Coordinates of C-alpha atoms (C1' of nucleotides) in Angstrom, one line a residue:
Chain J
M1 CA 9.5 38.6 13.5
R2 CA 10.1 36.7 16.8
P3 CA 13.5 36.4 18.4
A4 CA 15.6 33.6 16.9
A5 CA 15.8 31.7 20.2
E6 CA 12.1 31.6 20.4
Q7 CA 11.7 30.4 16.8
L8 CA 14.3 27.8 17.3
D9 CA 12.5 26.4 20.3
L10 CA 9.2 26.1 18.3
L11 CA 10.9 24.7 15.2
R12 CA 12.7 22.0 17.1
R13 CA 9.6 20.1 18.0
G14 CA 9.3 16.7 16.3
I15 CA 12.4 17.0 14.2
D16 CA 15.1 14.4 13.9
A17 CA 18.2 16.5 13.2
I18 CA 19.4 19.8 11.9
T19 CA 22.5 19.5 9.9
P20 CA 24.6 21.5 10.7
E21 CA 22.7 22.9 13.7
A22 CA 25.1 25.8 14.4
E23 CA 24.6 27.1 10.9
F24 CA 20.9 27.0 11.3
V25 CA 21.1 29.1 14.4
K26 CA 23.2 31.6 12.6
K27 CA 20.8 31.8 9.7
L28 CA 17.8 32.3 12.1
E29 CA 19.6 35.0 13.9
A30 CA 20.6 36.9 10.8
S31 CA 17.1 36.6 9.5
A32 CA 15.5 37.9 12.7
R33 CA 18.0 40.7 12.9
T34 CA 17.5 41.9 9.3
G35 CA 13.9 41.0 8.9
T36 CA 14.7 38.8 5.9
P37 CA 12.7 35.6 5.7
L38 CA 14.5 32.4 5.2
R39 CA 13.8 30.5 2.0
V40 CA 12.5 27.0 3.2
K41 CA 12.4 24.4 0.5
Y42 CA 10.3 21.3 0.4
G43 CA 10.1 19.1 -2.7
I44 CA 7.6 16.5 -3.7
D45 CA 7.5 14.3 -6.6
P46 CA 4.0 14.0 -8.1
T47 CA 4.1 10.2 -8.3
G48 CA 0.7 9.4 -6.8
I49 CA -2.4 11.2 -5.8
D50 CA -3.0 10.6 -2.1
V51 CA -1.2 12.9 0.3
H52 CA -1.2 11.1 3.6
L53 CA -0.3 11.9 7.2
G54 CA 3.3 10.9 6.6
H55 CA 3.7 13.6 4.0
T56 CA 2.1 16.1 6.4
V57 CA 5.0 15.9 8.9
P58 CA 7.4 18.0 6.8
L59 CA 4.5 20.0 5.3
R60 CA 3.3 21.0 8.8
K61 CA 6.9 22.0 9.6
L62 CA 6.8 24.1 6.4
R63 CA 3.6 25.7 7.6
Q64 CA 5.2 26.4 10.9
F65 CA 8.0 28.3 9.1
Q66 CA 5.4 30.3 7.2
D67 CA 3.7 31.2 10.4
L68 CA 7.0 32.5 11.7
G69 CA 7.3 34.8 8.7
H70 CA 9.5 32.7 6.5
T71 CA 9.0 31.9 2.8
A72 CA 7.9 28.4 1.8
V73 CA 9.2 27.2 -1.5
I74 CA 7.5 24.1 -2.8
I75 CA 9.2 22.2 -5.5
I76 CA 7.0 20.1 -7.7
G77 CA 9.5 17.5 -9.0
D78 CA 8.0 17.0 -12.4
Y79 CA 11.4 16.2 -13.8
T80 CA 12.7 14.2 -10.8
A81 CA 9.5 12.2 -10.9
L82 CA 10.6 10.9 -14.3
V83 CA 13.6 9.4 -12.6
G84 CA 12.2 8.1 -9.3
D85 CA 13.7 8.8 -5.9
P86 CA 15.8 5.8 -4.9
S87 CA 16.0 6.9 -1.2
G88 CA 15.1 4.1 1.2
R89 CA 14.1 1.8 -1.6
S90 CA 15.0 -1.8 -1.8
D91 CA 14.2 -1.8 -5.5
H92 CA 14.0 0.8 -8.2
R93 CA 10.9 2.8 -8.8
A94 CA 9.6 3.1 -12.3
G95 CA 9.6 6.6 -13.7
L96 CA 6.3 8.1 -14.8
T97 CA 5.1 9.6 -18.0
K98 CA 4.8 13.4 -18.4
E99 CA 1.1 13.3 -18.7
Q100 CA 0.7 11.3 -15.4
V101 CA 3.0 13.7 -13.7
E102 CA 1.1 16.8 -14.7
A103 CA -2.2 15.4 -13.6
N104 CA -0.7 14.3 -10.3
A105 CA 0.8 17.7 -9.7
R106 CA -2.5 19.4 -9.8
D107 CA -4.0 16.9 -7.4
Y108 CA -1.1 17.2 -5.1
L109 CA -1.3 21.0 -4.7
A110 CA -5.0 20.8 -3.9
Q111 CA -4.2 18.5 -1.0
V112 CA -1.1 20.3 0.1
G113 CA -3.2 23.4 0.3
K114 CA -4.9 21.9 3.3
I115 CA -1.7 22.3 5.3
V116 CA 0.5 24.9 3.7
D117 CA -0.8 28.4 2.9
L118 CA -0.4 28.3 -0.8
S119 CA -1.3 32.0 -1.2
R120 CA 2.0 32.8 0.6
A121 CA 4.1 30.1 -0.9
E122 CA 6.3 29.9 -3.9
V123 CA 5.5 26.9 -6.1
R124 CA 8.1 26.0 -8.6
H125 CA 8.4 23.1 -11.0
N126 CA 11.9 21.7 -11.6
G127 CA 11.0 21.1 -15.2
D128 CA 11.1 24.9 -15.6
W129 CA 14.9 24.7 -15.5
F130 CA 15.7 21.0 -16.3
S131 CA 13.6 21.0 -19.5
R132 CA 15.9 23.6 -20.9
W133 CA 19.1 21.8 -20.2
T134 CA 21.3 20.4 -22.9
F135 CA 23.1 17.1 -22.6
L136 CA 26.3 19.2 -21.9
D137 CA 24.6 20.6 -18.8
V138 CA 23.8 17.1 -17.7
L139 CA 27.3 16.0 -18.2
D140 CA 28.5 18.9 -16.2
L141 CA 26.2 18.0 -13.3
T142 CA 27.4 14.4 -13.3
R143 CA 31.0 15.6 -12.7
R144 CA 30.0 16.8 -9.3
M145 CA 29.7 13.4 -7.7
T146 CA 31.6 10.1 -7.9
I147 CA 30.3 6.5 -8.2
G148 CA 31.9 6.0 -4.8
Q149 CA 29.9 8.6 -3.2
V150 CA 26.7 7.3 -4.7
S151 CA 27.3 3.7 -4.0
A152 CA 28.3 4.4 -0.4
R153 CA 24.6 5.1 0.3
E154 CA 23.1 2.3 2.3
D155 CA 20.1 1.8 0.0
F156 CA 22.3 1.5 -3.1
A157 CA 25.0 -0.5 -1.4
L158 CA 22.3 -3.0 -0.2
R159 CA 20.9 -3.3 -3.6
L160 CA 24.3 -3.8 -5.2
K161 CA 25.1 -6.4 -2.7
S162 CA 21.9 -8.4 -3.1
E163 CA 22.3 -8.2 -6.9
K164 CA 19.3 -6.0 -7.4
P165 CA 19.5 -3.4 -10.3
V166 CA 20.6 0.1 -9.7
Y167 CA 19.9 2.3 -12.6
L168 CA 22.1 5.1 -13.8
S169 CA 19.2 7.5 -13.8
E170 CA 18.7 6.9 -10.1
C171 CA 22.2 8.1 -9.4
L172 CA 21.2 11.4 -11.0
Y173 CA 18.4 11.9 -8.7
P174 CA 20.2 13.4 -5.7
L175 CA 22.1 15.8 -8.1
M176 CA 18.8 17.0 -9.6
Q177 CA 17.2 17.5 -6.2
G178 CA 20.4 19.4 -5.1
W179 CA 20.3 21.6 -8.2
D180 CA 16.8 22.6 -7.3
S181 CA 18.2 24.2 -4.2
V182 CA 20.7 26.2 -6.3
E183 CA 17.9 27.4 -8.5
I184 CA 15.8 28.7 -5.7
R185 CA 18.6 29.7 -3.4
A186 CA 17.3 27.6 -0.5
D187 CA 18.4 28.4 3.1
V188 CA 16.7 25.3 4.6
E189 CA 15.4 22.2 3.1
L190 CA 13.0 19.9 4.8
G191 CA 12.7 16.1 4.3
G192 CA 12.4 12.8 6.0
T193 CA 15.5 11.2 7.7
E194 CA 16.1 9.1 4.6
Q195 CA 16.5 12.3 2.6
L196 CA 19.6 13.4 4.5
F197 CA 22.0 12.3 1.7
N198 CA 20.0 14.1 -0.9
L199 CA 19.7 17.2 1.2
L200 CA 23.4 17.4 1.8
V201 CA 24.3 17.0 -1.9
A202 CA 22.7 20.4 -2.4
R203 CA 25.2 22.0 0.0
D204 CA 28.1 21.1 -2.2
L205 CA 26.4 22.3 -5.3
Q206 CA 25.4 25.6 -3.8
Q207 CA 29.0 26.2 -2.6
D208 CA 30.3 25.4 -6.0
E209 CA 27.9 28.1 -7.3
G210 CA 29.1 30.6 -4.8
Q211 CA 25.9 30.4 -2.7
P212 CA 25.7 29.9 1.1
P213 CA 24.8 26.3 1.6
Q214 CA 21.4 25.3 2.8
V215 CA 20.7 23.6 6.2
A216 CA 19.1 20.2 6.1
M217 CA 16.2 19.7 8.6
T218 CA 15.2 16.1 8.7
M219 CA 12.0 14.8 10.2
P220 CA 11.3 11.3 11.6
I221 CA 9.4 8.9 9.3
L222 CA 5.9 8.5 10.5
V223 CA 5.0 4.9 11.2
G224 CA 1.9 3.6 9.5
T225 CA -1.4 2.5 11.1
D226 CA 0.1 -1.0 11.5
G227 CA 2.6 0.5 13.9
K228 CA 5.4 -1.3 12.2
Q229 CA 6.4 0.0 8.8
R230 CA 6.6 3.6 7.5
M231 CA 3.3 5.0 6.4
G232 CA 2.9 4.5 2.7
K233 CA 0.2 4.1 0.1
S234 CA 1.6 0.9 -1.2
L235 CA 1.6 -0.7 2.2
G236 CA -2.0 0.2 2.8
N237 CA -1.2 1.5 6.3
Y238 CA -1.9 5.2 5.6
I239 CA -4.4 7.8 6.5
G240 CA -5.1 10.1 3.6
V241 CA -5.8 13.8 4.1
S242 CA -8.6 13.6 1.6
E243 CA -10.3 10.6 3.3
P244 CA -13.7 11.1 4.9
P245 CA -13.8 12.1 8.6
E246 CA -15.1 8.7 9.8
T247 CA -12.4 6.8 7.9
Q248 CA -9.7 9.0 9.3
F249 CA -11.0 8.8 12.8
G250 CA -11.4 5.0 12.6
K251 CA -7.9 4.6 11.3
V252 CA -6.4 6.6 14.0
M253 CA -8.3 4.5 16.6
S254 CA -6.9 1.4 15.0
I255 CA -3.2 2.3 15.5
P256 CA -1.4 0.4 18.2
D257 CA -0.7 2.2 21.4
E258 CA 3.1 2.5 21.0
P259 CA 3.2 5.1 18.1
M260 CA 0.7 7.4 19.9
R261 CA 3.4 9.7 21.2
Q262 CA 4.9 10.0 17.7
Y263 CA 1.5 10.8 16.2
F264 CA 0.8 13.5 18.9
T265 CA 4.2 15.1 18.5
L266 CA 4.3 15.2 14.8
L267 CA 0.7 15.6 13.8
T268 CA -0.7 17.9 16.4
D269 CA 0.2 21.2 18.1
L270 CA -0.9 20.1 21.5
P271 CA 1.6 21.1 24.2
M272 CA 4.0 18.3 25.1
A273 CA 3.0 18.5 28.7
E274 CA -0.6 17.8 27.8
I275 CA 0.5 14.9 25.7
D276 CA 2.6 13.4 28.5
A277 CA -0.3 13.7 30.8
M278 CA -2.6 11.8 28.5
L279 CA 0.0 9.0 27.9
A280 CA 0.8 8.6 31.5
P281 CA 0.4 5.1 33.0
G282 CA -3.0 4.5 34.4
V283 CA -4.8 6.7 31.8
N284 CA -6.9 4.7 29.4
P285 CA -5.0 4.8 26.0
R286 CA -8.4 4.7 24.2
D287 CA -9.2 8.2 25.6
A288 CA -5.9 9.6 24.4
K289 CA -6.4 8.0 21.0
E290 CA -9.8 9.6 20.8
V291 CA -8.3 13.1 21.4
L292 CA -5.7 12.3 18.8
G293 CA -8.3 11.3 16.3
K294 CA -10.4 14.3 16.9
T295 CA -7.4 16.7 16.7
I296 CA -6.2 15.2 13.4
V297 CA -9.7 15.0 11.8
S298 CA -10.5 18.5 12.6
Q299 CA -7.4 19.7 10.8
Y300 CA -8.8 18.5 7.6
H301 CA -12.6 18.5 8.1
G302 CA -13.2 21.0 10.9
P303 CA -14.1 20.4 14.6
E304 CA -17.8 19.6 13.9
A305 CA -17.0 16.8 11.5
A306 CA -14.4 15.5 13.9
E307 CA -16.9 15.4 16.8
A308 CA -19.5 13.7 14.6
A309 CA -16.9 11.1 13.5
A310 CA -16.0 10.4 17.1
A311 CA -19.7 10.1 18.0
A312 CA -20.3 7.7 15.2
F313 CA -17.4 5.7 16.2
R314 CA -18.6 5.4 19.8
R315 CA -22.0 4.4 18.6
R316 CA -20.6 1.6 16.6
A317 CA -18.3 0.5 19.4
A318 CA -21.4 0.3 21.6
G319 CA -23.0 -1.9 18.9
E320 CA -25.6 0.7 17.9
D321 CA -26.6 1.5 14.4
P322 CA -25.3 4.7 12.8
E323 CA -27.6 7.7 12.6
E324 CA -27.8 7.6 8.8
I325 CA -28.4 4.2 7.3
P326 CA -27.9 4.3 3.5
E327 CA -30.8 3.2 1.5
V328 CA -30.0 1.0 -1.5
P329 CA -32.4 0.3 -4.3
V330 CA -32.9 -3.4 -5.1
P331 CA -34.5 -4.0 -8.5
R332 CA -37.7 -6.0 -8.6
D333 CA -36.2 -8.6 -10.9
Q334 CA -33.9 -9.7 -8.1
F335 CA -36.8 -11.3 -6.2
D336 CA -38.6 -14.5 -7.1
A337 CA -42.3 -14.8 -7.9
D338 CA -43.2 -14.8 -4.2
G339 CA -41.2 -11.6 -3.7
R340 CA -38.4 -13.4 -1.8
I341 CA -34.7 -13.6 -2.2
T342 CA -31.8 -15.6 -0.8
M343 CA -29.6 -13.7 1.6
P344 CA -26.3 -13.9 -0.3
R345 CA -28.0 -12.4 -3.3
L346 CA -29.6 -9.6 -1.3
I347 CA -26.2 -8.8 0.3
V348 CA -24.6 -8.4 -3.1
A349 CA -27.6 -6.4 -4.4
L350 CA -27.1 -4.1 -1.5
K351 CA -23.4 -3.8 -2.3
L352 CA -22.5 -5.0 1.2
D353 CA -20.2 -7.6 -0.4
S354 CA -18.8 -8.3 -3.8
S355 CA -19.6 -11.9 -4.3
T356 CA -22.3 -14.3 -3.2
S357 CA -19.7 -16.8 -2.2
N358 CA -18.2 -14.5 0.3
A359 CA -21.6 -13.4 1.5
R360 CA -22.4 -17.0 2.1
R361 CA -19.3 -17.5 4.2
V362 CA -20.1 -14.4 6.3
I363 CA -23.6 -15.7 6.9
E364 CA -22.2 -19.1 8.0
Q365 CA -20.0 -17.3 10.4
G366 CA -22.9 -15.6 12.0
G367 CA -22.0 -12.1 10.7
V368 CA -25.3 -11.1 9.2
T369 CA -28.4 -9.9 11.0
I370 CA -31.6 -8.2 9.8
G371 CA -34.3 -6.0 11.1
P372 CA -34.5 -3.8 14.2
D373 CA -34.2 -6.7 16.6
R374 CA -31.1 -8.0 14.8
T375 CA -32.4 -11.4 13.9
P376 CA -29.4 -13.5 12.9
V377 CA -29.5 -15.0 9.4
T378 CA -28.2 -18.6 9.5
D379 CA -29.2 -20.3 6.3
P380 CA -27.6 -18.9 3.2
K381 CA -29.9 -20.9 1.0
A382 CA -33.3 -20.1 2.4
P383 CA -35.2 -17.5 0.5
I384 CA -36.6 -14.8 2.8
A385 CA -39.4 -12.3 2.5
V386 CA -38.0 -8.8 2.3
P387 CA -40.3 -6.0 3.5
D388 CA -39.4 -2.6 2.1
G389 CA -37.1 -0.7 4.4
L390 CA -35.5 -3.9 5.9
I391 CA -32.2 -3.2 7.6
V392 CA -29.4 -5.6 6.8
R393 CA -26.1 -5.7 8.8
V394 CA -23.0 -7.4 7.6
G395 CA -20.3 -7.6 10.2
K396 CA -19.8 -4.7 12.5
R397 CA -19.4 -1.9 10.0
K398 CA -21.6 -2.6 6.9
I399 CA -25.2 -1.7 7.0
A400 CA -27.9 -0.8 4.5
R401 CA -31.7 -0.4 4.2
V402 CA -33.5 -2.1 1.4
R403 CA -35.4 0.1 -1.0
R404 CA -37.5 -2.1 -3.3
S405 CA -37.7 -0.6 -6.7
Chain T
rG1 C1' 26.1 -11.2 -27.9
rG2 C1' 26.7 -15.9 -24.5
rG3 C1' 25.1 -18.4 -19.9
rU4 C1' 22.0 -19.3 -15.6
rG5 C1' 17.8 -18.7 -12.6
rG6 C1' 12.8 -17.1 -12.5
rU7 C1' 7.2 -15.8 -13.9
rU8 C1' 1.7 -19.7 -8.8
rA9 C1' -4.3 -16.6 -6.1
rC10 C1' -4.4 -9.3 -3.0
rC11 C1' 1.3 -9.8 -1.6
rC12 C1' 5.4 -13.1 -0.4
rA13 C1' 6.1 -18.2 -1.1
rA14 C1' 5.7 -24.0 -1.4
rG15 C1' 4.3 -27.5 -5.1
rC16 C1' 7.5 -30.5 -10.0
rG17 C1' 2.1 -36.2 -13.6
rG18 C1' -3.4 -37.9 -10.5
rU19 C1' -5.5 -37.5 -3.4
rC20 C1' -4.5 -29.4 -6.3
rA21 C1' -9.1 -24.3 -6.0
rA22 C1' -3.4 -25.5 -5.1
rA23 C1' 1.0 -26.0 1.8
rG24 C1' 2.8 -21.9 4.8
rG25 C1' 3.2 -16.6 6.1
rG26 C1' 1.3 -11.6 5.5
rG27 C1' -2.9 -8.9 4.5
rC28 C1' -8.1 -8.9 4.5
rC29 C1' -13.1 -10.7 6.3
rA30 C1' -16.2 -12.8 10.3
rG31 C1' -16.8 -14.6 15.4
rA32 C1' -15.2 -14.5 20.7
rC33 C1' -13.1 -11.3 24.2
rU34 C1' -12.0 -6.1 25.4
rG35 C1' -9.7 -0.6 26.3
rU36 C1' -11.1 0.6 20.1
rA37 C1' -11.5 -0.8 13.7
rA38 C1' -5.3 -2.1 19.9
rA39 C1' -3.6 -6.9 21.7
rU40 C1' -5.0 -12.1 22.0
rC41 C1' -7.7 -16.5 20.5
rU42 C1' -11.0 -19.2 16.7
rG43 C1' -12.7 -19.7 11.8
rG44 C1' -12.8 -18.1 6.7
rU45 C1' -10.4 -16.1 2.4
rG46 C1' -11.4 -17.8 -6.9
rG47 C1' -16.6 -17.6 -8.9
rC48 C1' -21.6 -19.6 -9.3
rA49 C1' -28.2 -21.4 -10.0
rC50 C1' -22.9 -24.4 -4.0
rU51 C1' -23.1 -32.0 -1.2
rG52 C1' -22.4 -30.2 -7.6
rC53 C1' -20.6 -27.1 -11.6
rC54 C1' -17.2 -23.4 -13.9
rU55 C1' -12.6 -20.6 -14.3
rU56 C1' -7.4 -20.0 -12.4
rC57 C1' -0.7 -21.5 -11.6
rG58 C1' 3.3 -15.5 -17.5
rC59 C1' 1.2 -16.4 -23.0
rA60 C1' 0.2 -19.9 -27.2
rG61 C1' 0.3 -24.7 -28.7
rG62 C1' 1.5 -30.1 -27.8
rU63 C1' 2.2 -35.1 -25.2
rU64 C1' -1.2 -37.9 -21.8
rC65 C1' -7.0 -41.3 -19.7
rG66 C1' -5.2 -37.1 -16.6
rA67 C1' -0.7 -31.2 -16.5
rA68 C1' 0.6 -25.8 -12.0
rU69 C1' 3.8 -30.0 -12.7
rC70 C1' 6.5 -33.1 -19.0
rC71 C1' 7.7 -31.0 -24.3
rU72 C1' 7.9 -26.9 -28.1
rG73 C1' 7.6 -21.8 -29.2
rC74 C1' 6.9 -16.8 -27.4
rA75 C1' 6.9 -12.7 -23.9
rC76 C1' 8.7 -10.5 -19.7
rC77 C1' 12.1 -10.0 -15.2
rA78 C1' 16.7 -10.7 -12.7
rC79 C1' 21.8 -12.1 -12.2
rC80 C1' 26.7 -13.7 -14.2
rC81 C1' 30.3 -13.5 -18.3
rA82 C1' 31.7 -10.3 -22.4

RNA sequence: GGGUGGUUACCCAAGCGGUCAAAGGGGCCAGACUGUAAAUCUGGUGGCACUGCCUUCGCAGGUUCGAAUCCUGCACCACCCA
C-alpha cells in the first residue's frame, strides 16, 4: 500500500470537500500503517436504468480507492428507492414499486461494472436489513433526528416556503442512508455535494452505535451537455455510459467550451498540466474537445471505437457521407404504378423522419438531398423515380440507402 | 371534513364564445455562418391523400349557428382552515 500522503494527493483530484479532512488523513495514515483497507461506501438508488457521466464522477473515485487497495462497498438502495431521495429536489420524487427496483438494480450493476471492479467490490442491498425491521425499529430511528434538523435543509426549507409538499417518508431518507453506513461500518462515503447532509447524518448514527464515524467525501455535480444544469436523464442533457461511441463522442463535442475543464478533471485521468496546456488561450478548443471525446469514449468502448467515432465525426463535419450507409428496405407497395413516390413518403418509409408533415417541412427548408451528387429536393409533392440504391440525406446527420423490396 | 386555486401541444405558460392548430419562452428540427452536433442569426415545430381535410386544450355529458373558452357531473393535483 502506498504512503498516506501519496494517496491523499491522488484522491484529492476533482473533489469538492472532505468533511472533516483531518479525520480522513488520520484514517488514511492508520490504514497505510496497518495495511487495513478503508471501507469506502457509495450508494445508488435503482430508480432508472441509464448510468450517465454524472454518476461516474463518484464511481471513478470509488475505482481510484480500489486501485489504491481499499474496499469498495456499493449499496443498492432498493429500500431507499421506495422513498425517493429528496436531495436537491424542488419537488418530491415518486417512490417506485419493488418489481421496478429489482429490474433496475440488475441493469445498474451491469453498467457500474464498466467503471468499478465488481469482482473486488462488496455489493449490498439495504433491503437486506430494512426488510427485517419492525415498526418499533423505525420509530427508534426516527428519534435520532428532529423536525428542525430536517427542515433546516435548504431543499426542504425551499419547498416548505413555496408551499410545495414535503412528505414524511422523505424525512426518513437521510436516516435510512445513514443507517446503511452503520450496517457496513463505512470509513468513507462518497457522494455529490448535494449529498453532504445525508452523508453527515451517518456520522451521528455511527457514533451512537459506538462506531468511528465515517468521513464524507463530496464531489462536484457534473454539468450537463447544455453547460448550464446538472447532468440528468430527465433534463435530456446527459451522456450515458451505454450509449454508442458515435453518440457519446458527438455529445461531448456539443458541450460548450466553459465546462471542458470540469469534464477533463472529473472524467479523465490526464495529468492536470496536460489539461492546462490544452485549454490555454490560443489553442483551438475544438482540438481539446476532441481529445476529451476520445478519452471518454475509449473508457467505455475501447480506443479503436473512440478513434472510429472521432473519424466519423470529422467526416460529417467536413460534409462527407459516413463509411457505412444503412440500407433500408422499402416495400413495393409504397411506389405508384410508374414506380415513383413522393419525397415525404419515401423519407418516412426510410425512417428518416416520423411524419410526412415534418418531412415536407424539412424539404421546404432545403434539408433534403439525393444521390451521389447531392441533388437538392425542392418539391415535396412531385413524385420521383427511385433507382435501387439511391442515397437520401435528411439534414446533416440522417442518411439512408433505398433497398427496393 | 370544510374552503380556495389548478389540469392547454415534448416541457413551462398565455388564452376565458367566433379572426384558435391555439401568444410567448425552453427544448427539438432545418438553413446560414464557423472552431464542432459551441456561439450567433434566420425559419420551422399536431396529423394527413396538404391552397383542403381530420384530430387536439384532464374525462364524460350539455347549452349554442359556433366552445380551449359558458353549464353539469366526475377524476386527479396543490395550498389554506380543522
